[in-house]
CSV table of C-alpha atoms and ligand atoms in Angstrom, one decimal:
chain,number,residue,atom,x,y,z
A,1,UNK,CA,13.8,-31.2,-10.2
A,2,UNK,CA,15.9,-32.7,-12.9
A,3,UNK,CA,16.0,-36.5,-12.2
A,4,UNK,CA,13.0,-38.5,-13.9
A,5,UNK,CA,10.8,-40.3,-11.8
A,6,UNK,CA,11.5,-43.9,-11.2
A,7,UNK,CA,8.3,-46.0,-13.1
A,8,UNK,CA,6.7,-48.2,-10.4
A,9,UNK,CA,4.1,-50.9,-11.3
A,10,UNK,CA,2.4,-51.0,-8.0
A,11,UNK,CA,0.6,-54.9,-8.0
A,12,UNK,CA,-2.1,-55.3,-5.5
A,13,UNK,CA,-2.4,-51.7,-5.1
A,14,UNK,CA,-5.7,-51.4,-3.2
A,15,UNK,CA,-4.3,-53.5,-0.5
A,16,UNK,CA,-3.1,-52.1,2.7
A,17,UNK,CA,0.5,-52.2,1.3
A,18,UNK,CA,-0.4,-50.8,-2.2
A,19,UNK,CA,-2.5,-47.8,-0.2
A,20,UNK,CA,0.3,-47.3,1.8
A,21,UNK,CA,2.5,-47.3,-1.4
A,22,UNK,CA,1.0,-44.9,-3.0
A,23,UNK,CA,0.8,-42.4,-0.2
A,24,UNK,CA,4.7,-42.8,-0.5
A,25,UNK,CA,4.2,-41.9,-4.6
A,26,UNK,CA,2.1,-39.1,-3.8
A,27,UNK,CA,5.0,-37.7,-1.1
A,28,UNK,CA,8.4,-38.3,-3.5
A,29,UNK,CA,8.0,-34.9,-4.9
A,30,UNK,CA,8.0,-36.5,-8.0
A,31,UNK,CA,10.6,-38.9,-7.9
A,32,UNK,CA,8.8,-41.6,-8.4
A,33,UNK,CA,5.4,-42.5,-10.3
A,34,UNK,CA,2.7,-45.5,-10.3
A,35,UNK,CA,3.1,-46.2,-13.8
A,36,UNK,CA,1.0,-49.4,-13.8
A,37,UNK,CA,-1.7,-50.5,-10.8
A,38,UNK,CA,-3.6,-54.0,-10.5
A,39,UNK,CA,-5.8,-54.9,-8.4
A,40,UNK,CA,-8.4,-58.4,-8.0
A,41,UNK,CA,-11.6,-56.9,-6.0
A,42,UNK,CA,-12.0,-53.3,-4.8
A,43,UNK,CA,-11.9,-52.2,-8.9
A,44,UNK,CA,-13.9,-48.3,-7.8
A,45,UNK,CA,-11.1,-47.7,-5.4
A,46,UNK,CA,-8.5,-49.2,-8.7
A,47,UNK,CA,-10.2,-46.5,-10.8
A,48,UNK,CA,-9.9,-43.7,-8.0
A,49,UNK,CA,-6.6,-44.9,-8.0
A,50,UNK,CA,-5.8,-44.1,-12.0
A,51,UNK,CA,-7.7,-40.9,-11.2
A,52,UNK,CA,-4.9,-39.8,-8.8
A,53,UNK,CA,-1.5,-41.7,-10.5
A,54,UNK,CA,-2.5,-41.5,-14.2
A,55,UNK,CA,-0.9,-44.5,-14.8
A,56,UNK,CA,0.0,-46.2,-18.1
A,57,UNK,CA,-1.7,-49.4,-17.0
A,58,UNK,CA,-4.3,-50.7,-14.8
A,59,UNK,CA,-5.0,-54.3,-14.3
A,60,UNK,CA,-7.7,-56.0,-12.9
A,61,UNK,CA,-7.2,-59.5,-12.4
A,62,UNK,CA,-10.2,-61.4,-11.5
A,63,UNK,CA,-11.7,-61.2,-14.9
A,64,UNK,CA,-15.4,-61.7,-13.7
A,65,UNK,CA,-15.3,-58.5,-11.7
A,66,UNK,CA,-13.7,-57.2,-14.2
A,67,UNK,CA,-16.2,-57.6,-16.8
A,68,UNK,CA,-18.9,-56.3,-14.5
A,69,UNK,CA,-17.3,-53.6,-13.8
A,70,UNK,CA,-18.0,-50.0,-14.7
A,71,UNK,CA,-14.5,-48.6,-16.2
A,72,UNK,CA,-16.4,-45.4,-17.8
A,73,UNK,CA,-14.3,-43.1,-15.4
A,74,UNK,CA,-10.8,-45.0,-16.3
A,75,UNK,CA,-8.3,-41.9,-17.1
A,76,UNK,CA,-8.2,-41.8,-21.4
A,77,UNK,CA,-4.5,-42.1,-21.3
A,78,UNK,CA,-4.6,-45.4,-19.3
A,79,UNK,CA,-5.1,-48.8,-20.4
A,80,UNK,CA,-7.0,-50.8,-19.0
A,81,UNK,CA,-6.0,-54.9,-19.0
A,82,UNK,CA,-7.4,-57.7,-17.8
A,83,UNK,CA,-6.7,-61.3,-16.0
A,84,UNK,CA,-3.6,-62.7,-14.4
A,85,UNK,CA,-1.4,-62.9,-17.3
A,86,UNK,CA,-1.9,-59.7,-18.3
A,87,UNK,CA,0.3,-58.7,-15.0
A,88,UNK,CA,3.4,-60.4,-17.0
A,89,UNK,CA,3.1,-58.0,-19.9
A,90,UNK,CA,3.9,-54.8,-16.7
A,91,UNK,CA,6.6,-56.8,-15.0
A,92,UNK,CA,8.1,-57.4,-18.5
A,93,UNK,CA,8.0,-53.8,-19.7
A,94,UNK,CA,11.3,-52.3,-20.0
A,95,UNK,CA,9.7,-48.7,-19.1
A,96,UNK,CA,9.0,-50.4,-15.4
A,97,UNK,CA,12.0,-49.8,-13.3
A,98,UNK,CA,11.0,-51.3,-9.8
A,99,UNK,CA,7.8,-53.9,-9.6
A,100,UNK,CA,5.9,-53.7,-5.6
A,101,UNK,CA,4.9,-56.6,-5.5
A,102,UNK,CA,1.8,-56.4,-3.0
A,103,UNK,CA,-0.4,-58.8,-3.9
A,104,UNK,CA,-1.7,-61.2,-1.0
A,105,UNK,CA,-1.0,-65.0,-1.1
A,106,UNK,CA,0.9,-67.1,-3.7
A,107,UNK,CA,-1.2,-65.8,-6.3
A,108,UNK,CA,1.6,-63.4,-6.1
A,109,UNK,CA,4.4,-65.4,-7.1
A,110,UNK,CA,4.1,-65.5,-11.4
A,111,UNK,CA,4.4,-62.2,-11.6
A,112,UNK,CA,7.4,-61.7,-9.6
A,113,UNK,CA,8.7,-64.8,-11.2
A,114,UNK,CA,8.2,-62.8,-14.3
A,115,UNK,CA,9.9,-59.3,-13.0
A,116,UNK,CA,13.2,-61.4,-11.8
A,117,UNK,CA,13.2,-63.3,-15.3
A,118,UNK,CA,13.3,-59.6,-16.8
A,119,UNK,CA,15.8,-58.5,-14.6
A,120,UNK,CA,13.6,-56.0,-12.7
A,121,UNK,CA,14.2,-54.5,-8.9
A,122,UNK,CA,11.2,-56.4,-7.0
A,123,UNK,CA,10.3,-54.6,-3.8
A,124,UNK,CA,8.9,-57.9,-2.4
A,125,UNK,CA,6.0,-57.3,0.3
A,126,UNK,CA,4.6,-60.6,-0.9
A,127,UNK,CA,6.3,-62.9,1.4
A,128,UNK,CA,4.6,-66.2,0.3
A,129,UNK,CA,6.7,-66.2,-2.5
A,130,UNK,CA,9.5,-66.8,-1.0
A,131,UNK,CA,8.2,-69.4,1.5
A,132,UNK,CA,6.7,-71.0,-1.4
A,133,UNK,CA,10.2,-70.8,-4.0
A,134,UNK,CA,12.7,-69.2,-1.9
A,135,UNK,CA,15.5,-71.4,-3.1
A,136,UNK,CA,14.4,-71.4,-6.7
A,137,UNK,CA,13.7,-67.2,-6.5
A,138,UNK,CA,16.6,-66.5,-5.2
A,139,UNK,CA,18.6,-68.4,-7.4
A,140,UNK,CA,16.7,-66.8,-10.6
A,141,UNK,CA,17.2,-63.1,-9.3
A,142,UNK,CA,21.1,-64.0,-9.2
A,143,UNK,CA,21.3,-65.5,-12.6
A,144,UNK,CA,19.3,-62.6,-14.1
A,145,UNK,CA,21.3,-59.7,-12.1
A,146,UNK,CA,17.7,-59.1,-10.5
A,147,UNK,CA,17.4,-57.3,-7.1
A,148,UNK,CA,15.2,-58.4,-4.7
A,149,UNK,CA,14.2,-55.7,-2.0
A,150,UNK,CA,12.1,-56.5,1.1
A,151,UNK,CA,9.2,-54.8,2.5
A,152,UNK,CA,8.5,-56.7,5.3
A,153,UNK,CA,9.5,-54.2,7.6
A,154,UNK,CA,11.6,-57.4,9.9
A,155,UNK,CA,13.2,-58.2,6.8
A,156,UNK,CA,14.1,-54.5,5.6
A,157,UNK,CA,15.4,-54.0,9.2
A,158,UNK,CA,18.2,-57.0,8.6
A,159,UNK,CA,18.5,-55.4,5.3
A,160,UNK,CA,19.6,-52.4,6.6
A,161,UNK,CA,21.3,-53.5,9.4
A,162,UNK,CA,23.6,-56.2,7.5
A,163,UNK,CA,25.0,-53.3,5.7
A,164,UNK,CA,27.5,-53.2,8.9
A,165,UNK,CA,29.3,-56.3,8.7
A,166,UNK,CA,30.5,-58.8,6.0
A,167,UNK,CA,28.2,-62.3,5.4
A,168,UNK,CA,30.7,-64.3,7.2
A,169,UNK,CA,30.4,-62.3,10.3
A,170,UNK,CA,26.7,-62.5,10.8
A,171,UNK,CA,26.0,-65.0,13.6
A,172,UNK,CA,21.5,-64.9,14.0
A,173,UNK,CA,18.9,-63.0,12.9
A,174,UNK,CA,16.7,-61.9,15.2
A,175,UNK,CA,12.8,-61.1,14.4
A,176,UNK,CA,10.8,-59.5,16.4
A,177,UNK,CA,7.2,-60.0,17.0
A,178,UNK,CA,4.2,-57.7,18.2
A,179,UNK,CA,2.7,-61.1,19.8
A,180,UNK,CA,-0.3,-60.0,17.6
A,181,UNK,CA,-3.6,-59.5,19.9
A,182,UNK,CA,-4.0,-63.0,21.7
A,183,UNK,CA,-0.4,-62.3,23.6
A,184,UNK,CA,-1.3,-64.1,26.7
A,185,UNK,CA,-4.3,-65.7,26.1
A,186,UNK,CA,-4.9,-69.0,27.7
A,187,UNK,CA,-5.3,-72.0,25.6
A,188,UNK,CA,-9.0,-71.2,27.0
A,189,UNK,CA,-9.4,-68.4,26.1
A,190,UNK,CA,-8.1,-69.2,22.3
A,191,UNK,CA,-10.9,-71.3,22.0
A,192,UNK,CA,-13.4,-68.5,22.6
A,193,UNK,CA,-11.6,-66.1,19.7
A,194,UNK,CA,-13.8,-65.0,17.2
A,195,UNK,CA,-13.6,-63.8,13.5
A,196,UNK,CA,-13.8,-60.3,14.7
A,197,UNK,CA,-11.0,-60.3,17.3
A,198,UNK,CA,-8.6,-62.4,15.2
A,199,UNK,CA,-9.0,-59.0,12.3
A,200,UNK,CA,-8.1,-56.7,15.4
A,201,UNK,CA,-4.4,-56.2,15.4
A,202,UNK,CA,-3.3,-54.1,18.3
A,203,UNK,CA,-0.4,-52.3,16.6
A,204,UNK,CA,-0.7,-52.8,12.9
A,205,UNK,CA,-3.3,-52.1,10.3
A,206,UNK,CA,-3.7,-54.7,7.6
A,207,UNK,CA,-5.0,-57.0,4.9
A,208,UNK,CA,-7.3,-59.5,6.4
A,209,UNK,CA,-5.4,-62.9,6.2
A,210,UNK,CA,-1.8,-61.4,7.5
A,211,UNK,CA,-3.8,-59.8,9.8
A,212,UNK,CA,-4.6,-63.7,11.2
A,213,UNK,CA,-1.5,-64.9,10.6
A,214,UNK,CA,-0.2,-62.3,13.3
A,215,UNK,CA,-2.9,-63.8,15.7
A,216,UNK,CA,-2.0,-67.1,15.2
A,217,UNK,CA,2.1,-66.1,14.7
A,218,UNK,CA,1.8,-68.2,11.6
A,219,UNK,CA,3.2,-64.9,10.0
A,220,UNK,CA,6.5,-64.7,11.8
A,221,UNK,CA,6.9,-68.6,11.2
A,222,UNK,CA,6.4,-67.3,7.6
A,223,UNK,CA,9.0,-64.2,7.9
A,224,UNK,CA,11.5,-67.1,9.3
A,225,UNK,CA,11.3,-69.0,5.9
A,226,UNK,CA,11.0,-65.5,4.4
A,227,UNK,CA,14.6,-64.5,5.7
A,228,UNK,CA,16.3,-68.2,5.4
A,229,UNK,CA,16.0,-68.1,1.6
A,230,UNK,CA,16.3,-64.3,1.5
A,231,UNK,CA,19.3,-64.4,3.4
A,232,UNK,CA,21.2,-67.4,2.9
A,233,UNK,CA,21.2,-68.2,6.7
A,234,UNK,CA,20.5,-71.8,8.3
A,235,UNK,CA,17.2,-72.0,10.0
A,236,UNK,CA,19.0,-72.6,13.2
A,237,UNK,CA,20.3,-69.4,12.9
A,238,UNK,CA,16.6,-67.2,13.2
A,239,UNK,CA,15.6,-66.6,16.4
A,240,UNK,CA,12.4,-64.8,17.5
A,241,UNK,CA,11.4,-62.7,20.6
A,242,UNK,CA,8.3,-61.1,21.2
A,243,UNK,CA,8.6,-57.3,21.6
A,244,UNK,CA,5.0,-55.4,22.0
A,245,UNK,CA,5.9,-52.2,21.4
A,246,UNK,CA,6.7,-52.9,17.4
A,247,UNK,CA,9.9,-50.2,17.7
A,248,UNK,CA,12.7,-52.7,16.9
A,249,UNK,CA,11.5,-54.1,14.0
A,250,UNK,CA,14.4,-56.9,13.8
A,251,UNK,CA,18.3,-56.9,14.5
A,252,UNK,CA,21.3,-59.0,13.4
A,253,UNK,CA,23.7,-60.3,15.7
A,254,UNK,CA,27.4,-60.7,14.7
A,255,UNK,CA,30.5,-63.2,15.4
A,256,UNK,CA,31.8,-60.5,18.0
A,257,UNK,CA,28.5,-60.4,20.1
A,258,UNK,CA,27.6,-56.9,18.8
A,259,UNK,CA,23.7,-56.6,18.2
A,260,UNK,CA,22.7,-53.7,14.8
A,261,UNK,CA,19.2,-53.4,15.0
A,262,UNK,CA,16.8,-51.0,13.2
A,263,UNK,CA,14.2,-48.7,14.7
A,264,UNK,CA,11.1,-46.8,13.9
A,265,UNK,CA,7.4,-46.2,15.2
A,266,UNK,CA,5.5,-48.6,13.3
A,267,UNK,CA,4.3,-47.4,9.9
A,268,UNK,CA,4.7,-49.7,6.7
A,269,UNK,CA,5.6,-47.2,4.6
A,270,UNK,CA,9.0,-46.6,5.8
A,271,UNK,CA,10.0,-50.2,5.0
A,272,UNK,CA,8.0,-49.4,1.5
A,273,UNK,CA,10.1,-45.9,0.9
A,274,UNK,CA,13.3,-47.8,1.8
A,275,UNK,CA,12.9,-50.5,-1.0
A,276,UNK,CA,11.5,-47.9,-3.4
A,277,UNK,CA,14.3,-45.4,-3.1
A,278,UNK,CA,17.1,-47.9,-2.6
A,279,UNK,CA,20.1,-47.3,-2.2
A,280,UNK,CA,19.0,-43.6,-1.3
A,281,UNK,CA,18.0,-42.5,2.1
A,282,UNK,CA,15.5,-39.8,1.9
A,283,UNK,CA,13.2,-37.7,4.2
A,284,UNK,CA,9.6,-39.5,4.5
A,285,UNK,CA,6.1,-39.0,5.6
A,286,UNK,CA,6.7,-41.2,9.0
A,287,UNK,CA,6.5,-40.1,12.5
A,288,UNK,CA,9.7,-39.6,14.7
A,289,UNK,CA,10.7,-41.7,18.0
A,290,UNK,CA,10.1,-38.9,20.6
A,291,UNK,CA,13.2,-38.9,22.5
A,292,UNK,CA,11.8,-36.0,24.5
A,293,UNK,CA,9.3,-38.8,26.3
A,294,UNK,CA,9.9,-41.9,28.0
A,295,UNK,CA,8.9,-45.1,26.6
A,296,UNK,CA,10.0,-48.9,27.3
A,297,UNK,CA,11.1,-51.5,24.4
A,298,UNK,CA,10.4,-54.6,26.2
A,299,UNK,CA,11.2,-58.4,24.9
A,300,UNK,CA,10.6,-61.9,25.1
A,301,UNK,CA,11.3,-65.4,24.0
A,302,UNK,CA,7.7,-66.7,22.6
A,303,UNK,CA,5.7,-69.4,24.4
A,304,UNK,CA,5.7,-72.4,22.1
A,305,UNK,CA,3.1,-74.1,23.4
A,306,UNK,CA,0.8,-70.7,22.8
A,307,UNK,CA,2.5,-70.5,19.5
A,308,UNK,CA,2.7,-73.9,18.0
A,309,UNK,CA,3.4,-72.2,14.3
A,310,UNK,CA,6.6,-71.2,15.1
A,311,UNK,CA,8.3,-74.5,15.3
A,312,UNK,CA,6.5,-75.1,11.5
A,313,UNK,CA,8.4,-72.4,10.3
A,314,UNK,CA,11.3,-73.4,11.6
A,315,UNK,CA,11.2,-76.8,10.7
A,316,UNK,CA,9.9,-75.9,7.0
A,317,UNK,CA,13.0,-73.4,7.0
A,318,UNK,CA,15.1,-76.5,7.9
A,319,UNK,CA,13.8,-79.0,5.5
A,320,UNK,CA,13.2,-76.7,2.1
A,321,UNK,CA,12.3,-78.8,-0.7
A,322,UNK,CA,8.5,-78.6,-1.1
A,323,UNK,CA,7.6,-78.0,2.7
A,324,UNK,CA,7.1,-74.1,2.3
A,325,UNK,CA,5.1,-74.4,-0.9
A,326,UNK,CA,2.8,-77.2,1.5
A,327,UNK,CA,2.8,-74.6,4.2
A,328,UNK,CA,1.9,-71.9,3.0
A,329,UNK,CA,-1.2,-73.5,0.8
A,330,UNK,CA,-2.4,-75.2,3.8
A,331,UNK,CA,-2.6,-72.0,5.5
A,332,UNK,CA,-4.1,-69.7,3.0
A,333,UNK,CA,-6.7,-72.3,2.4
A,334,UNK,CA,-7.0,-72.3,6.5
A,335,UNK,CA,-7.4,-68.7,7.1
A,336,UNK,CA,-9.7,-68.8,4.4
A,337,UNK,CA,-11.9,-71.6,5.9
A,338,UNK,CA,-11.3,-69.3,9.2
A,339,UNK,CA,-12.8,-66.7,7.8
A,340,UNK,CA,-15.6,-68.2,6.1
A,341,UNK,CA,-16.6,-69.2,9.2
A,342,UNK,CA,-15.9,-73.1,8.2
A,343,UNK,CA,-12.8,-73.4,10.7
A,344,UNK,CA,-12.2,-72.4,14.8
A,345,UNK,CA,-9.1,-70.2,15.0
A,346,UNK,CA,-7.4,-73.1,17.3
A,347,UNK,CA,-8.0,-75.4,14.6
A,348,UNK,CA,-5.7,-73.2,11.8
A,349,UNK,CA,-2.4,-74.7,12.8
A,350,UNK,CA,-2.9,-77.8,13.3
A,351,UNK,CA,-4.8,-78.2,9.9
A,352,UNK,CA,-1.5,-76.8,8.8
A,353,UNK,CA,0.7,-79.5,10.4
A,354,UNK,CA,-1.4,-82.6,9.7
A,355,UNK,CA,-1.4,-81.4,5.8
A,356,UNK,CA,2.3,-81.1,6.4
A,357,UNK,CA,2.8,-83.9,7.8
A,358,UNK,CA,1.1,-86.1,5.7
A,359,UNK,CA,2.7,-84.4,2.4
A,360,UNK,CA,5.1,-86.4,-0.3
A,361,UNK,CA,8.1,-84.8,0.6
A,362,UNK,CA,10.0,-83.4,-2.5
A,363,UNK,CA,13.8,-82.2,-1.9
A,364,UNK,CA,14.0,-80.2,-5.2
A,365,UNK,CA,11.2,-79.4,-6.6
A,366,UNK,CA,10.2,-77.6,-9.9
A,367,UNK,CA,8.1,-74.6,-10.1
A,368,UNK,CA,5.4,-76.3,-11.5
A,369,UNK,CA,5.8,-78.8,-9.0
A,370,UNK,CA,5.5,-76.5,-6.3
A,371,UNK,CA,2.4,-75.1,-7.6
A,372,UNK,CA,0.8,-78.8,-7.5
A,373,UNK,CA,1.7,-79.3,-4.5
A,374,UNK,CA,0.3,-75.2,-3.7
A,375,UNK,CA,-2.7,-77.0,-5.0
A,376,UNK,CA,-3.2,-80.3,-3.3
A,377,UNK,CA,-2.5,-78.7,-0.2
A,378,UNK,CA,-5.5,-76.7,-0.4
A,379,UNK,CA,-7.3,-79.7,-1.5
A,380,UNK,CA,-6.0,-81.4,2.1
A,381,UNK,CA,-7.6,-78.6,4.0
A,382,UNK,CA,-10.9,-78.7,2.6
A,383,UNK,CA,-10.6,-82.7,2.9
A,384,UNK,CA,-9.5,-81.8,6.7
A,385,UNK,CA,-12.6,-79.2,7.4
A,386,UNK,CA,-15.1,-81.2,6.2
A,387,UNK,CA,-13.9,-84.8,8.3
B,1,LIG,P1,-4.5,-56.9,1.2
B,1,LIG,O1,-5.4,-58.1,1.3
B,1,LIG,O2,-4.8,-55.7,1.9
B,1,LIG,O3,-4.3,-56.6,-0.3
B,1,LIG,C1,-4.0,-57.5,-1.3
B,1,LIG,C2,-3.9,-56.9,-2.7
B,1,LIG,O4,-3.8,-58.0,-3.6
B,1,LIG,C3,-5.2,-56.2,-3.1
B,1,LIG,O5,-4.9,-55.2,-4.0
B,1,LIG,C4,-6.0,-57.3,-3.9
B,1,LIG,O6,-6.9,-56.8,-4.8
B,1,LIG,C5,-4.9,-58.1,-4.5
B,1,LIG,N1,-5.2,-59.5,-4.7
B,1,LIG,C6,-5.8,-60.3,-3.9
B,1,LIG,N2,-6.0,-61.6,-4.4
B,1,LIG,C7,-5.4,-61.5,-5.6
B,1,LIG,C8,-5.2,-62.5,-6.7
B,1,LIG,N3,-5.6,-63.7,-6.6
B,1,LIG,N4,-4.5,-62.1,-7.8
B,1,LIG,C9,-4.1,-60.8,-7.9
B,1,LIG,N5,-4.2,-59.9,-7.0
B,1,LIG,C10,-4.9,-60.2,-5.8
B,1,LIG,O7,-3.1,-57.5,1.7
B,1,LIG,P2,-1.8,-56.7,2.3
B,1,LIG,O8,-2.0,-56.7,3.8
B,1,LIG,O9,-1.6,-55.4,1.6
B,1,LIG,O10,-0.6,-57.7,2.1
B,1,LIG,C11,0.0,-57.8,0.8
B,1,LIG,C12,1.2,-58.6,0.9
B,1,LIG,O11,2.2,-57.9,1.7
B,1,LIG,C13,1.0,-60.0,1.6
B,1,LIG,O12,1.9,-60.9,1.0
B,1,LIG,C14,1.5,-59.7,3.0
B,1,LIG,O13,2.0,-60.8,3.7
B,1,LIG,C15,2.6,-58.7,2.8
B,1,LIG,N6,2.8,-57.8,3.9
B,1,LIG,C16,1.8,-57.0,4.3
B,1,LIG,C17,2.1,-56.1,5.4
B,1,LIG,C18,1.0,-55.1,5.9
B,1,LIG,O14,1.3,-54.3,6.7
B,1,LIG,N7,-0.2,-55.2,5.3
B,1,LIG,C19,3.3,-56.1,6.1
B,1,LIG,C20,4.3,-57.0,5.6
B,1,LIG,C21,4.0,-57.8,4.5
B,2,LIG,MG1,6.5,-58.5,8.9
């Protein structure tokens, strides 16, 4: 091969993302290479990791876990570095090329902030940043000639499929949904859903709070915020349906009333080798659609009244300001309270709207602004679990 590999810093690289990631690394034939890895918990799989990649940098962020930690079998040509900030000295490196940004949660959004202000290709999994500074992200990637990729696999599919037409001819977005595992449940039955069932997604495999956010659809109310800013479309314009099958992962419709959708089994690292390759199409490690075998695609409009989230999305997609930020602290802290066994899983959303509801609105917010509000949001919750 003569082309030299393109230098990825992989953040939040022993997530589910980040695994899947670096299976994609490992299957490039050596066009591209983990140059830098971070990671908060999991720090024996981060050193497994530098084992395999030989990377340049690994960074562990939580730097109690990193001090206890055991880095004897760290490769001698990697460096090992330590706490949040130290992620800013990767995204700013002018040997990184393309920054995955994988981490979970808005915890992800400085160092993304950081690639864009250098200029740097994000391949942007972490879709809290945008619901949190969508207007304020976008607008630095522009100014800096900074290319934002997604790898939300609805949002690479309207990627790819707006490729067809021209911005002025796109009339809705449509994002599809798996319906997550309570598709159908009475309002009953919700109230009987345990911690266990919530972290059982029926199609995909996942970190453990996107993995609730599916169950409570909370996720695609964040992928419609997600694709407002990402895509300069009104909120009016993002519809969802909920298709089971997880095959059409999204589709745009145009002026003329012709429908470009994308299509794939589900596997997250097609979405991942799209961004990482871009603007190159090349063969992967995912699974074909057998054409050979039957197999329905089926679709339909979401219940709202089993899916109260969605019209938060929307409506945080419609108002902007500091409404996403709100949102999507309210529901970190929620899942988290959810998980810790503080929180019933019916209780998630509306935590989230009554912290919404009762927020100082902000119509243009700074980014420090945005992270107090990140914080008194979570603040609200625990406030609103412990009433
Ligand atoms: P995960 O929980 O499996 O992994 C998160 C990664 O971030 C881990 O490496 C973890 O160590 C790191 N991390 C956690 N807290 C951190 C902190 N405070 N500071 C720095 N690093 C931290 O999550 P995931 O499922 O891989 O999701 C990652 C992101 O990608 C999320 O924003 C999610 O919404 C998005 N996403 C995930 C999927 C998917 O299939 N998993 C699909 C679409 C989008
Ligand atoms: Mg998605």
């Amino acid at each position: 091969m003569n082309h030299s590999p393109k230098q990825v810093a992989v953040l939040g690289s022993t997530g589910s993302i980040g695994t899947s990631a670096l299976e994609v690394v490992d299957g490039s034939d050596g066009r591209l290479c983990a140059a830098a890895l971070s990671a908060h918990t999991r720090l024996d799989l981060l050193v497994k990791q530098a084992q395999r990649h030989q990377p340049r940098w690994v960074v562990a962020t939580d730097l109690q876990a990193a001090a206890e930690h055991d880095w004897s079998g760290l490769p001698a040509e990697t460096k090992l570095l330590t706490g949040s900030e130290s992620l800013n000295e990767i995204t700013a490196d002018p040997d990184i090329d393309i920054v995955l940004a994988a981490i979970v949660g808005s915890a992800g959004l400085e160092s993304t902030w950081t690639a864009l202000q250098h200029g740097k290709t994000v391949a942007l999994a972490n879709k809290e940043t945008l619901v949190t500074a969508g207007p304020l992200v976008t607008r630095l990637a522009e100014e800096r000639g900074a290319q934002l990729l997604p790898v939300d696999s609805e949002h690479s599919a309207i990627f790819q499929a707006l490729q067809t037409g021209k911005p002025d001819e796109v009339e809705r977005l449509v994002l599809t949904a798996s319906g997550g595992p309570f598709l159908g449940y009475s309002a009953n039955e919700l109230e009987q859903v345990t911690i266990a069932e919530a972290l059982e997604h029926p199609i995909w495999n996942m970190g453990p709070k996107i993995t609730v956010d599916s169950a409570t659809m909370m996720n695609k109310a964040l992928e419609v915020i997600e694709a407002r800013w990402l895509f300069g479309v009104e909120a009016e314009q993002i519809d969802v349906t909920i298709h089971p099958q997880s095959i059409v992962h999204s589709m745009v419709e145009f002026v003329d009333g012709s429908i470009v959708a994308q299509l794939s089994p589900p596997d997250m690292r097609l979405p991942i080798q799209y961004a990482l390759y871009y603007p190159q199409r090349l063969p992967g490690l995912t699974k074909r659609l057998d054409w050979t075998e039957a197999f329905r695609l089926e679709f339909k409009p979401p219940d709202p009244d089993q899916f109260p989230a969605l019209q938060l999305g929307h409506q945080c997609a419609q108002a902007g300001g500091s409404s996403g930020a709100v949102l999507n602290a309210a529901n970190e802290a929620a899942v988290g309270s959810f998980l810790a066994g503080e929180l019933h899983f019916t209780e998630i959303v509306p935590a989230c709207r009554s912290v919404l509801e009762s927020h100082n609105f902000d119509p243009n917010p700074t980014l420090s602004q945005l992270a107090e509000f990140d914080r008194w949001a979570r603040e609200e919750v625990t406030r609103w679990v412990c009433a």
